């Protein structure tokens, strides 16, 4: 382990090009040993590229890496591992049908036969678990573990290989607030043992909560280094975007009207026989935003699929405009659109647009039968392009060129295209999934304002998001989902992250009991 | 009674003989698919291996030289598959089909031009063939009912490649589940990105798996032309490589169930041979064509209806592209 205070890691003049894109431009970074160092920046600012260079996935075009004062060439992950660098990727690098122990052993087997390595690993893992508070059952199958536990396996993997510089890429994206707190405790324990932690995130509250120092990236460049104690969220946000941003969403109280969508006992069982939606009932009124909070994979995606007509419910009823949808009377997305329901899907790349299609083609998907867009046989290309031009200027899509392929726009601009397509029809019901996933701060502000405007115009908005902050700042009512059920409903005005976090883990009732017991 | 028993022993004996190429090829398929490469070119590798083994054995007069020739050619085809699908990330199905067509055409073409025997190789005799090994005392007990038959007909009297094929089952099991190589192999087929981030080369693992696949297919081919048969016949693999693929799926990519799947398919084949020309109650004599089609029909039926959900290695068939 490095001495605290001395730089554990120094990057000097790192440059990296991908074709015409200058992903990292003369990046310098110095990380002191035994500290937690945050790196913030918008999507596409170059954080991930920089860390991939450090981990050996990419080689820098120029620049130097020094580890504990020694210049080190990192040509592949094996070199990074040998230099004591460990990485916990945003998407876990685990083999789902392996046990925890086998996953930890992979690549560090300690001999041609497994038996000896397994025994040694078991002892070492037990020691690490105790030292850092990382309890996991070493014999559990990874695919059956909760997300928070899988992350611990990743941490154990890095520690087992003797990592003393640990990189975490957006580690809290899939965690409940309580799991995130637990992770931070573990990271503090690591720091206390002399491990250097590099935390990549776009969540400023995390930077403020746990880091000692923070570096800000913007458009491939390192724009600032700060001691966390000497800075504020507002300053960091401004550095990230390059201008002042509004972190709070301004909105007035909701004026809910009639019920526009009613779900009554909606149930959905998937092909493997797992109950994905478990008797979900709620009502959505005109002029309100109902937020659906929950950790990824607790039925939110299936809820959106059933409400938008993509999947039929196996049980229960859905009523939209007098049309009753149930197992015997399924619906399809085209009919739902006729009923004035619009859907901004969660997975923009897969369901919101078709990557190689030009922007003007993307903006009519699902509405291509509209006589404004199509004649008897041929599309009215000129009219569609003119229409897309209008959408692009109203929604500030950059670059405003309808002929560009959909996937050549940034995440935020893609989302604006999809949003423009869905909300310019003035739907009465708007289903929105993860509206700001992979979207930069500037565009988030814009998208949030659009959603509030829709609500004020009398649309009923159902917002599904794993970003709790987003749910809290936009919703008039909040539903919390856990294992396919709605486990709680909270009024938007008096919701707080802690209560909802407990509901997301379905621990609120137990917690209340414990509290009562103590009193 | 004793005659029925002898008949049964003989059918089982035939089962063993026809199962050998299935077992070797299915295990070959198991190893590559566990590494995430689909190989429908088992058939082609086996066919080319059979031709090369027969040719080398005929020229050298040694079955062992034939075996090496068969393995060599089969491994070369496996490397071709690797070059197309691993190095150049080509479609694995297309490459497999290409290898099958290549082997089918090339064996006949070369056979005709080298030996002028209508695509056959010269008949092999003596040391150019793998001869049957007699277990000690097999002849002495051959007349003892039941156990004697069992020993002399079923266990004894096969050539060395038969015993090798059956030993390959525990060997592959041990390799896949008990060694470092096996752990990495299984991980490569499930989540190659995890293997890559652990500092292990996905490309190297997949090539190694293909080498093993080539060796096993080569042995299977050599068995057909220099052990089971006495020379190469055109299209002598007759779809066995595809049945092996079916057995691999039927056995859910696990060595021991794969063995039993191969024995089942082999048994159907052996019965089909026995049934030819036999008067059956009710049905009467079945047509030869129908009997010969029986194993293939049953393959389809079994795969469609009786194996439940077969979960392939998750990354199977997907070229690995580093992305980040």
GROMACS .gro file of N, CA, C and O in nm, chain A residues 63-116:
model
  216
   63UNK      N    1   0.111   1.040  -2.389
   63UNK     CA    2   0.094   1.065  -2.247
   63UNK      C    3   0.160   0.957  -2.164
   63UNK      O    4   0.208   0.856  -2.217
   64UNK      N    5   0.162   0.980  -2.033
   64UNK     CA    6   0.235   0.892  -1.945
   64UNK      C    7   0.154   0.855  -1.822
   64UNK      O    8   0.078   0.936  -1.771
   65UNK      N    9   0.169   0.732  -1.778
   65UNK     CA   10   0.103   0.687  -1.655
   65UNK      C   11   0.212   0.653  -1.554
   65UNK      O   12   0.303   0.577  -1.584
   66UNK      N   13   0.200   0.711  -1.435
   66UNK     CA   14   0.294   0.676  -1.328
   66UNK      C   15   0.217   0.617  -1.212
   66UNK      O   16   0.118   0.674  -1.167
   67UNK      N   17   0.262   0.503  -1.166
   67UNK     CA   18   0.197   0.442  -1.051
   67UNK      C   19   0.297   0.439  -0.937
   67UNK      O   20   0.407   0.384  -0.951
   68UNK      N   21   0.260   0.502  -0.827
   68UNK     CA   22   0.347   0.516  -0.710
   68UNK      C   23   0.486   0.566  -0.752
   68UNK      O   24   0.588   0.516  -0.707
   69UNK      N   25   0.487   0.663  -0.843
   69UNK     CA   26   0.612   0.727  -0.882
   69UNK      C   27   0.689   0.656  -0.992
   69UNK      O   28   0.789   0.706  -1.040
   70UNK      N   29   0.642   0.538  -1.035
   70UNK     CA   30   0.713   0.464  -1.139
   70UNK      C   31   0.637   0.472  -1.271
   70UNK      O   32   0.520   0.435  -1.275
   71UNK      N   33   0.701   0.516  -1.378
   71UNK     CA   34   0.632   0.515  -1.508
   71UNK      C   35   0.596   0.372  -1.546
   71UNK      O   36   0.679   0.283  -1.537
   72UNK      N   37   0.474   0.351  -1.584
   72UNK     CA   38   0.425   0.215  -1.608
   72UNK      C   39   0.355   0.210  -1.744
   72UNK      O   40   0.273   0.296  -1.774
   73UNK      N   41   0.388   0.109  -1.824
   73UNK     CA   42   0.318   0.089  -1.951
   73UNK      C   43   0.203  -0.007  -1.926
   73UNK      O   44   0.223  -0.115  -1.869
   74UNK      N   45   0.084   0.033  -1.964
   74UNK     CA   46  -0.033  -0.055  -1.945
   74UNK      C   47  -0.091  -0.089  -2.082
   74UNK      O   48  -0.156  -0.009  -2.145
   75UNK      N   49  -0.061  -0.209  -2.128
   75UNK     CA   50  -0.103  -0.249  -2.262
   75UNK      C   51  -0.227  -0.338  -2.261
   75UNK      O   52  -0.282  -0.371  -2.366
   76UNK      N   53  -0.270  -0.379  -2.144
   76UNK     CA   54  -0.389  -0.463  -2.136
   76UNK      C   55  -0.429  -0.477  -1.991
   76UNK      O   56  -0.352  -0.440  -1.902
   77UNK      N   57  -0.550  -0.530  -1.966
   77UNK     CA   58  -0.596  -0.546  -1.828
   77UNK      C   59  -0.496  -0.623  -1.741
   77UNK      O   60  -0.483  -0.595  -1.623
   78UNK      N   61  -0.422  -0.719  -1.804
   78UNK     CA   62  -0.328  -0.796  -1.723
   78UNK      C   63  -0.219  -0.707  -1.665
   78UNK      O   64  -0.175  -0.727  -1.552
   79UNK      N   65  -0.176  -0.603  -1.743
   79UNK     CA   66  -0.075  -0.511  -1.690
   79UNK      C   67  -0.132  -0.426  -1.578
   79UNK      O   68  -0.066  -0.399  -1.478
   80UNK      N   69  -0.258  -0.383  -1.596
   80UNK     CA   70  -0.322  -0.301  -1.493
   80UNK      C   71  -0.334  -0.382  -1.364
   80UNK      O   72  -0.302  -0.333  -1.255
   81UNK      N   73  -0.377  -0.508  -1.376
   81UNK     CA   74  -0.392  -0.594  -1.258
   81UNK      C   75  -0.256  -0.612  -1.190
   81UNK      O   76  -0.246  -0.605  -1.067
   82UNK      N   77  -0.151  -0.631  -1.272
   82UNK     CA   78  -0.019  -0.652  -1.215
   82UNK      C   79   0.029  -0.527  -1.143
   82UNK      O   80   0.104  -0.535  -1.045
   83UNK      N   81  -0.015  -0.409  -1.191
   83UNK     CA   82   0.026  -0.284  -1.127
   83UNK      C   83  -0.062  -0.250  -1.007
   83UNK      O   84  -0.049  -0.144  -0.948
   84UNK      N   85  -0.154  -0.340  -0.972
   84UNK     CA   86  -0.237  -0.318  -0.854
   84UNK      C   87  -0.360  -0.232  -0.879
   84UNK      O   88  -0.416  -0.174  -0.787
   85UNK      N   89  -0.402  -0.224  -1.006
   85UNK     CA   90  -0.524  -0.148  -1.036
   85UNK      C   91  -0.641  -0.244  -1.052
   85UNK      O   92  -0.633  -0.342  -1.125
   86UNK      N   93  -0.748  -0.219  -0.981
   86UNK     CA   94  -0.869  -0.301  -0.994
   86UNK      C   95  -0.981  -0.212  -1.043
   86UNK      O   96  -0.979  -0.090  -1.022
   87UNK      N   97  -1.078  -0.271  -1.112
   87UNK     CA   98  -1.187  -0.188  -1.163
   87UNK      C   99  -1.320  -0.258  -1.142
   87UNK      O  100  -1.334  -0.377  -1.168
   88UNK      N  101  -1.417  -0.181  -1.094
   88UNK     CA  102  -1.553  -0.232  -1.085
   88UNK      C  103  -1.632  -0.161  -1.195
   88UNK      O  104  -1.653  -0.040  -1.190
   89UNK      N  105  -1.670  -0.238  -1.296
   89UNK     CA  106  -1.735  -0.179  -1.412
   89UNK      C  107  -1.881  -0.150  -1.383
   89UNK      O  108  -1.943  -0.213  -1.298
   90UNK      N  109  -1.935  -0.056  -1.460
   90UNK     CA  110  -2.075  -0.018  -1.444
   90UNK      C  111  -2.164  -0.141  -1.470
   90UNK      O  112  -2.257  -0.169  -1.396
   91UNK      N  113  -2.134  -0.213  -1.578
   91UNK     CA  114  -2.201  -0.340  -1.603
   91UNK      C  115  -2.108  -0.447  -1.550
   91UNK      O  116  -1.996  -0.460  -1.598
   92UNK      N  117  -2.154  -0.522  -1.451
   92UNK     CA  118  -2.063  -0.612  -1.381
   92UNK      C  119  -2.002  -0.714  -1.475
   92UNK      O  120  -2.067  -0.766  -1.564
   93UNK      N  121  -1.877  -0.742  -1.453
   93UNK     CA  122  -1.804  -0.840  -1.533
   93UNK      C  123  -1.803  -0.973  -1.458
   93UNK      O  124  -1.699  -1.019  -1.413
   94UNK      N  125  -1.921  -1.031  -1.441
   94UNK     CA  126  -1.931  -1.155  -1.365
   94UNK      C  127  -1.993  -1.263  -1.453
   94UNK      O  128  -2.067  -1.233  -1.545
   95UNK      N  129  -1.960  -1.387  -1.421
   95UNK     CA  130  -2.020  -1.500  -1.492
   95UNK      C  131  -2.139  -1.547  -1.408
   95UNK      O  132  -2.121  -1.594  -1.296
   96UNK      N  133  -2.258  -1.530  -1.461
   96UNK     CA  134  -2.380  -1.550  -1.381
   96UNK      C  135  -2.397  -1.691  -1.327
   96UNK      O  136  -2.449  -1.710  -1.219
   97UNK      N  137  -2.356  -1.793  -1.404
   97UNK     CA  138  -2.379  -1.928  -1.354
   97UNK      C  139  -2.260  -1.985  -1.278
   97UNK      O  140  -2.256  -2.103  -1.250
   98UNK      N  141  -2.166  -1.901  -1.242
   98UNK     CA  142  -2.056  -1.941  -1.155
   98UNK      C  143  -2.089  -1.904  -1.011
   98UNK      O  144  -2.166  -1.812  -0.986
   99UNK      N  145  -2.026  -1.975  -0.917
   99UNK     CA  146  -2.040  -1.936  -0.777
   99UNK      C  147  -1.956  -1.811  -0.753
   99UNK      O  148  -1.872  -1.773  -0.835
  100UNK      N  149  -1.980  -1.750  -0.638
  100UNK     CA  150  -1.904  -1.631  -0.600
  100UNK      C  151  -1.755  -1.663  -0.602
  100UNK      O  152  -1.674  -1.588  -0.658
  101UNK      N  153  -1.720  -1.776  -0.544
  101UNK     CA  154  -1.580  -1.814  -0.534
  101UNK      C  155  -1.517  -1.835  -0.672
  101UNK      O  156  -1.404  -1.790  -0.698
  102UNK      N  157  -1.589  -1.901  -0.761
  102UNK     CA  158  -1.535  -1.924  -0.896
  102UNK      C  159  -1.513  -1.791  -0.968
  102UNK      O  160  -1.416  -1.775  -1.041
  103UNK      N  161  -1.605  -1.697  -0.948
  103UNK     CA  162  -1.589  -1.566  -1.010
  103UNK      C  163  -1.465  -1.495  -0.958
  103UNK      O  164  -1.393  -1.430  -1.033
  104UNK      N  165  -1.443  -1.507  -0.827
  104UNK     CA  166  -1.327  -1.439  -0.768
  104UNK      C  167  -1.199  -1.503  -0.821
  104UNK      O  168  -1.099  -1.437  -0.847
  105UNK      N  169  -1.204  -1.634  -0.842
  105UNK     CA  170  -1.086  -1.710  -0.882
  105UNK      C  171  -1.047  -1.686  -1.028
  105UNK      O  172  -0.931  -1.697  -1.064
  106UNK      N  173  -1.144  -1.653  -1.111
  106UNK     CA  174  -1.120  -1.644  -1.256
  106UNK      C  175  -1.006  -1.548  -1.288
  106UNK      O  176  -1.012  -1.430  -1.256
  107UNK      N  177  -0.901  -1.601  -1.348
  107UNK     CA  178  -0.786  -1.519  -1.382
  107UNK      C  179  -0.680  -1.516  -1.273
  107UNK      O  180  -0.570  -1.468  -1.293
  108UNK      N  181  -0.713  -1.566  -1.153
  108UNK     CA  182  -0.616  -1.570  -1.043
  108UNK      C  183  -0.629  -1.706  -0.976
  108UNK      O  184  -0.645  -1.715  -0.855
  109UNK      N  185  -0.624  -1.812  -1.057
  109UNK     CA  186  -0.658  -1.946  -1.009
  109UNK      C  187  -0.549  -2.004  -0.919
  109UNK      O  188  -0.576  -2.094  -0.840
  110UNK      N  189  -0.425  -1.956  -0.935
  110UNK     CA  190  -0.316  -2.006  -0.852
  110UNK      C  191  -0.280  -2.150  -0.881
  110UNK      O  192  -0.262  -2.229  -0.788
  111UNK      N  193  -0.274  -2.188  -1.008
  111UNK     CA  194  -0.233  -2.324  -1.043
  111UNK      C  195  -0.322  -2.383  -1.149
  111UNK      O  196  -0.433  -2.334  -1.172
  112UNK      N  197  -0.273  -2.490  -1.212
  112UNK     CA  198  -0.347  -2.547  -1.324
  112UNK      C  199  -0.472  -2.622  -1.279
  112UNK      O  200  -0.566  -2.638  -1.355
  113UNK      N  201  -0.471  -2.669  -1.155
  113UNK     CA  202  -0.589  -2.738  -1.103
  113UNK      C  203  -0.665  -2.646  -1.010
  113UNK      O  204  -0.608  -2.562  -0.943
  114UNK      N  205  -0.796  -2.662  -1.006
  114UNK     CA  206  -0.879  -2.569  -0.929
  114UNK      C  207  -0.880  -2.596  -0.780
  114UNK      O  208  -0.893  -2.505  -0.700
  115UNK      N  209  -0.867  -2.724  -0.743
  115UNK     CA  210  -0.891  -2.761  -0.604
  115UNK      C  211  -0.810  -2.676  -0.505
  115UNK      O  212  -0.864  -2.618  -0.411
  116UNK      N  213  -0.678  -2.665  -0.529
  116UNK     CA  214  -0.593  -2.590  -0.437
  116UNK      C  215  -0.631  -2.443  -0.431
  116UNK      O  216  -0.645  -2.386  -0.323
   0.00000   0.00000   0.00000
